[in-house]
PDB file of C-alpha atoms in Angstrom:
ATOM      1  CA  MET A1390      -9.491 -17.237   8.003  1.00  0.00           C
ATOM      2  CA  SER A1391     -12.516 -18.035   5.845  1.00  0.00           C
ATOM      3  CA  GLY A1392     -14.269 -19.694   8.797  1.00  0.00           C
ATOM      4  CA  LYS A1393     -14.038 -16.658  11.073  1.00  0.00           C
ATOM      5  CA  SER A1394     -17.019 -14.377  11.433  1.00  0.00           C
ATOM      6  CA  LEU A1395     -17.232 -10.843  12.765  1.00  0.00           C
ATOM      7  CA  ARG A1396     -20.304  -9.206  14.265  1.00  0.00           C
ATOM      8  CA  VAL A1397     -20.642  -5.421  14.637  1.00  0.00           C
ATOM      9  CA  THR A1398     -23.616  -3.651  16.204  1.00  0.00           C
ATOM     10  CA  ILE A1399     -24.101   0.085  15.836  1.00  0.00           C
ATOM     11  CA  ASP A1400     -26.678   1.791  18.032  1.00  0.00           C
ATOM     12  CA  TYR A1401     -26.958   5.521  17.355  1.00  0.00           C
ATOM     13  CA  ASP A1402     -29.777   7.780  18.539  1.00  0.00           C
ATOM     14  CA  GLY A1403     -32.431   5.080  18.209  1.00  0.00           C
ATOM     15  CA  LEU A1404     -31.053   3.687  14.942  1.00  0.00           C
ATOM     16  CA  LYS A1405     -29.701   0.161  15.401  1.00  0.00           C
ATOM     17  CA  VAL A1406     -27.982  -1.981  12.785  1.00  0.00           C
ATOM     18  CA  ASP A1407     -26.068  -5.276  12.883  1.00  0.00           C
ATOM     19  CA  PHE A1408     -23.456  -6.532  10.453  1.00  0.00           C
ATOM     20  CA  GLU A1409     -22.223 -10.115  10.559  1.00  0.00           C
ATOM     21  CA  GLY A1410     -20.019 -12.154   8.272  1.00  0.00           C
ATOM     22  CA  PRO A1411     -16.435 -12.332   7.044  1.00  0.00           C
ATOM     23  CA  PRO A1412     -14.330  -9.543   8.600  1.00  0.00           C
ATOM     24  CA  GLY A1413     -13.593  -7.868   5.246  1.00  0.00           C
ATOM     25  CA  ASP A1414     -17.278  -7.701   4.305  1.00  0.00           C
ATOM     26  CA  VAL A1415     -18.323  -6.437   7.735  1.00  0.00           C
ATOM     27  CA  TYR A1416     -15.624  -3.770   7.601  1.00  0.00           C
ATOM     28  CA  ILE A1417     -16.886  -2.512   4.209  1.00  0.00           C
ATOM     29  CA  GLN A1418     -20.526  -2.524   5.339  1.00  0.00           C
ATOM     30  CA  THR A1419     -19.654  -0.684   8.557  1.00  0.00           C
ATOM     31  CA  VAL A1420     -17.631   2.001   6.780  1.00  0.00           C
ATOM     32  CA  ARG A1421     -20.353   2.486   4.142  1.00  0.00           C
ATOM     33  CA  PHE A1422     -22.938   2.850   6.881  1.00  0.00           C
ATOM     34  CA  LEU A1423     -20.843   5.379   8.803  1.00  0.00           C
ATOM     35  CA  GLU A1424     -20.046   7.405   5.672  1.00  0.00           C
ATOM     36  CA  LYS A1425     -23.420   7.350   3.903  1.00  0.00           C
ATOM     37  CA  VAL A1426     -26.370   6.368   6.080  1.00  0.00           C
ATOM     38  CA  LEU A1427     -25.409   7.938   9.397  1.00  0.00           C
ATOM     39  CA  PRO A1428     -24.897  11.509   8.074  1.00  0.00           C
ATOM     40  CA  ALA A1429     -28.205  11.353   6.162  1.00  0.00           C
ATOM     41  CA  TYR A1430     -29.969  10.040   9.281  1.00  0.00           C
ATOM     42  CA  SER A1431     -28.382  12.767  11.414  1.00  0.00           C
ATOM     43  CA  LEU A1432     -29.466  15.484   8.992  1.00  0.00           C
ATOM     44  CA  ALA A1433     -33.007  14.118   8.841  1.00  0.00           C
ATOM     45  CA  SER A1434     -33.117  13.979  12.648  1.00  0.00           C
ATOM     46  CA  ARG A1435     -31.908  17.564  12.984  1.00  0.00           C
ATOM     47  CA  ILE A1436     -34.461  18.823  10.477  1.00  0.00           C
ATOM     48  CA  ALA A1437     -37.233  16.860  12.185  1.00  0.00           C
ATOM     49  CA  LYS A1438     -36.188  18.269  15.573  1.00  0.00           C
ATOM     50  CA  ALA A1439     -36.136  21.791  14.116  1.00  0.00           C
ATOM     51  CA  GLY A1440     -39.717  21.278  12.991  1.00  0.00           C
ATOM     52  CA  GLY A1441     -41.346  21.990   9.687  1.00  0.00           C
ATOM     53  CA  VAL A1442     -40.743  24.895   7.370  1.00  0.00           C
ATOM     54  CA  ALA A1443     -43.581  26.932   8.885  1.00  0.00           C
ATOM     55  CA  GLU A1444     -42.011  26.516  12.313  1.00  0.00           C
ATOM     56  CA  LEU A1445     -38.593  27.432  10.896  1.00  0.00           C
ATOM     57  CA  ILE A1446     -40.060  30.608   9.376  1.00  0.00           C
ATOM     58  CA  GLU A1447     -41.712  31.389  12.702  1.00  0.00           C
ATOM     59  CA  LYS A1448     -38.477  30.836  14.643  1.00  0.00           C
ATOM     60  CA  LEU A1449     -36.626  33.133  12.243  1.00  0.00           C
ATOM     61  CA  GLY A1450     -39.489  35.641  12.200  1.00  0.00           C
ATOM     62  CA  ASP A1451     -37.380  38.544  13.464  1.00  0.00           C
ATOM     63  CA  ALA A1452     -34.837  38.021  10.670  1.00  0.00           C
ATOM     64  CA  ILE A1453     -37.008  36.912   7.727  1.00  0.00           C
ATOM     65  CA  ALA A1454     -40.454  37.496   6.302  1.00  0.00           C
ATOM     66  CA  TYR A1455     -42.697  35.583   3.919  1.00  0.00           C
ATOM     67  CA  GLN A1456     -45.395  36.925   1.641  1.00  0.00           C
ATOM     68  CA  GLU A1457     -47.306  34.898  -0.925  1.00  0.00           C
ATOM     69  CA  GLY A1458     -46.325  36.928  -3.994  1.00  0.00           C
ATOM     70  CA  GLU A1459     -42.820  37.880  -2.904  1.00  0.00           C
ATOM     71  CA  GLY A1460     -41.596  34.686  -1.292  1.00  0.00           C
ATOM     72  CA  VAL A1461     -39.079  34.675   1.547  1.00  0.00           C
ATOM     73  CA  TYR A1462     -36.852  37.683   2.146  1.00  0.00           C
ATOM     74  CA  PRO A1463     -34.714  39.196   4.920  1.00  0.00           C
ATOM     75  CA  ARG A1464     -36.292  41.890   7.107  1.00  0.00           C
ATOM     76  CA  LYS A1465     -33.027  43.874   7.179  1.00  0.00           C
ATOM     77  CA  PRO A1466     -30.522  44.351   4.336  1.00  0.00           C
ATOM     78  CA  TYR A1467     -27.843  41.655   4.155  1.00  0.00           C
ATOM     79  CA  THR A1468     -25.248  44.426   4.543  1.00  0.00           C
ATOM     80  CA  SER A1469     -26.435  44.973   8.124  1.00  0.00           C
ATOM     81  CA  TYR A1470     -25.119  41.515   9.099  1.00  0.00           C
ATOM     82  CA  PRO A1471     -21.503  40.362   9.439  1.00  0.00           C
ATOM     83  CA  ALA A1472     -20.481  38.422   6.314  1.00  0.00           C
ATOM     84  CA  PRO A1473     -20.736  34.896   7.836  1.00  0.00           C
ATOM     85  CA  GLU A1474     -24.233  35.592   9.209  1.00  0.00           C
ATOM     86  CA  ALA A1475     -25.332  37.140   5.921  1.00  0.00           C
ATOM     87  CA  VAL A1476     -24.149  34.067   3.988  1.00  0.00           C
ATOM     88  CA  LEU A1477     -25.937  31.684   6.383  1.00  0.00           C
ATOM     89  CA  LEU A1478     -29.112  33.751   6.267  1.00  0.00           C
ATOM     90  CA  PHE A1479     -29.036  33.823   2.458  1.00  0.00           C
ATOM     91  CA  LEU A1480     -28.531  30.045   2.262  1.00  0.00           C
ATOM     92  CA  GLY A1481     -31.201  29.528   4.936  1.00  0.00           C
ATOM     93  CA  LEU A1482     -33.664  31.501   2.806  1.00  0.00           C
ATOM     94  CA  ARG A1483     -32.702  29.354  -0.185  1.00  0.00           C
ATOM     95  CA  TYR A1484     -33.424  26.228   1.864  1.00  0.00           C
ATOM     96  CA  ILE A1485     -36.839  27.559   2.903  1.00  0.00           C
ATOM     97  CA  GLU A1486     -37.696  28.566  -0.680  1.00  0.00           C
ATOM     98  CA  ALA A1487     -36.814  25.066  -1.882  1.00  0.00           C
ATOM     99  CA  ALA A1488     -38.885  23.483   0.897  1.00  0.00           C
ATOM    100  CA  LEU A1489     -41.837  25.672  -0.099  1.00  0.00           C
ATOM    101  CA  GLY A1490     -41.423  24.650  -3.743  1.00  0.00           C
ATOM    102  CA  LEU A1491     -40.440  28.172  -4.807  1.00  0.00           C
ATOM    103  CA  ARG A1492     -37.149  26.963  -6.263  1.00  0.00           C
ATOM    104  CA  GLU A1493     -35.788  23.647  -7.452  1.00  0.00           C
ATOM    105  CA  ASN A1494     -33.208  23.240  -4.679  1.00  0.00           C
ATOM    106  CA  GLY A1495     -31.596  25.139  -1.838  1.00  0.00           C
ATOM    107  CA  ALA A1496     -28.158  25.431  -3.406  1.00  0.00           C
ATOM    108  CA  ALA A1497     -26.613  28.725  -4.480  1.00  0.00           C
ATOM    109  CA  LEU A1498     -23.709  29.602  -6.728  1.00  0.00           C
ATOM    110  CA  ILE A1499     -20.979  31.746  -5.210  1.00  0.00           C
ATOM    111  CA  SER A1500     -21.696  34.375  -7.893  1.00  0.00           C
ATOM    112  CA  GLU A1501     -25.337  34.583  -6.701  1.00  0.00           C
ATOM    113  CA  ILE A1502     -24.228  34.954  -3.093  1.00  0.00           C
ATOM    114  CA  VAL A1503     -21.719  37.690  -4.008  1.00  0.00           C
ATOM    115  CA  SER A1504     -24.214  39.674  -6.086  1.00  0.00           C
ATOM    116  CA  THR A1505     -27.032  39.369  -3.535  1.00  0.00           C
ATOM    117  CA  LEU A1506     -24.940  40.209  -0.481  1.00  0.00           C
ATOM    118  CA  GLY A1507     -23.005  43.014  -2.170  1.00  0.00           C
ATOM    119  CA  ARG A1508     -19.678  41.906  -0.725  1.00  0.00           C
ATOM    120  CA  PRO A1509     -16.372  41.205  -2.527  1.00  0.00           C
ATOM    121  CA  GLU A1510     -15.995  37.666  -3.886  1.00  0.00           C
ATOM    122  CA  LYS A1511     -12.811  37.147  -1.862  1.00  0.00           C
ATOM    123  CA  THR A1512     -14.690  37.981   1.363  1.00  0.00           C
ATOM    124  CA  ILE A1513     -17.572  35.637   0.539  1.00  0.00           C
ATOM    125  CA  SER A1514     -15.208  32.870  -0.544  1.00  0.00           C
ATOM    126  CA  GLY A1515     -13.289  33.118   2.735  1.00  0.00           C
ATOM    127  CA  ARG A1516     -16.460  33.113   4.838  1.00  0.00           C
ATOM    128  CA  LEU A1517     -17.830  30.126   2.912  1.00  0.00           C
ATOM    129  CA  SER A1518     -14.615  28.209   3.655  1.00  0.00           C
ATOM    130  CA  GLU A1519     -15.014  28.985   7.371  1.00  0.00           C
ATOM    131  CA  LEU A1520     -18.673  27.922   7.328  1.00  0.00           C
ATOM    132  CA  VAL A1521     -17.777  24.673   5.533  1.00  0.00           C
ATOM    133  CA  ARG A1522     -15.110  23.922   8.176  1.00  0.00           C
ATOM    134  CA  LYS A1523     -17.676  24.483  10.949  1.00  0.00           C
ATOM    135  CA  GLY A1524     -20.140  22.154   9.205  1.00  0.00           C
ATOM    136  CA  TYR A1525     -22.746  24.895   8.687  1.00  0.00           C
ATOM    137  CA  VAL A1526     -22.468  24.830   4.888  1.00  0.00           C
ATOM    138  CA  ARG A1527     -21.665  22.045   2.427  1.00  0.00           C
ATOM    139  CA  ARG A1528     -19.821  22.625  -0.827  1.00  0.00           C
ATOM    140  CA  LEU A1529     -21.571  20.779  -3.644  1.00  0.00           C
ATOM    141  CA  ASP A1530     -19.074  21.508  -6.415  1.00  0.00           C
ATOM    142  CA  ARG A1531     -16.526  24.188  -7.340  1.00  0.00           C
ATOM    143  CA  SER A1532     -18.922  27.086  -6.922  1.00  0.00           C
ATOM    144  CA  SER A1533     -22.161  25.783  -5.397  1.00  0.00           C
ATOM    145  CA  TYR A1534     -23.055  25.693  -1.689  1.00  0.00           C
ATOM    146  CA  ILE A1535     -25.992  24.609   0.486  1.00  0.00           C
ATOM    147  CA  ILE A1536     -26.810  25.059   4.173  1.00  0.00           C
ATOM    148  CA  THR A1537     -26.632  21.954   6.396  1.00  0.00           C
ATOM    149  CA  GLY A1538     -28.887  20.886   9.247  1.00  0.00           C
ATOM    150  CA  LEU A1539     -26.246  22.139  11.664  1.00  0.00           C
ATOM    151  CA  GLY A1540     -26.217  25.472   9.822  1.00  0.00           C
ATOM    152  CA  LEU A1541     -30.005  25.729  10.107  1.00  0.00           C
ATOM    153  CA  SER A1542     -29.808  25.011  13.837  1.00  0.00           C
ATOM    154  CA  HIS A1543     -27.145  27.695  14.243  1.00  0.00           C
ATOM    155  CA  LEU A1544     -29.243  30.145  12.222  1.00  0.00           C
ATOM    156  CA  VAL A1545     -32.247  29.513  14.470  1.00  0.00           C
ATOM    157  CA  GLU A1546     -30.125  29.903  17.632  1.00  0.00           C
ATOM    158  CA  THR A1547     -28.609  33.134  16.314  1.00  0.00           C
ATOM    159  CA  HIS A1548     -31.764  34.768  14.969  1.00  0.00           C
ATOM    160  CA  SER A1549     -34.733  33.522  16.968  1.00  0.00           C
ATOM    161  CA  GLY A1550     -35.894  36.407  19.071  1.00  0.00           C
ATOM    162  CA  ALA A1551     -33.048  38.515  17.643  1.00  0.00           C
TER     163      ALA A1551
END
């Protein structure tokens, strides 16, 4: 079996990669690529397609506002949105603040989300689980969450021209 060689070509949305060699090595390389590189490439593509931060702010202009001294904030109180939308909007604002250099990263602790949105922790926890299942939010650790590229796209679809 040592003389056999396997060749795998992956062509995905303009990204092309070839793996060739012993079947075991090619299998490992292929799985690593599918698990690590492809999701990062997909996220980068989605963000690039969504445009820059200024364009994102513009697209969400009916839902959010930005002022130099105050940063990014919602135009309406979070309580005026259903819980899942409020969570996505909050995490979207965190993403924008991080992109503008106003905060270190776009992640938020569940305690921050609960206190900002003014909803019970059980409600927020349940909505976060739903958003994670849909791929709109990613759980970073036990209590920290961040919006995904898919979540940003959904936010734009939901709130542009709202």
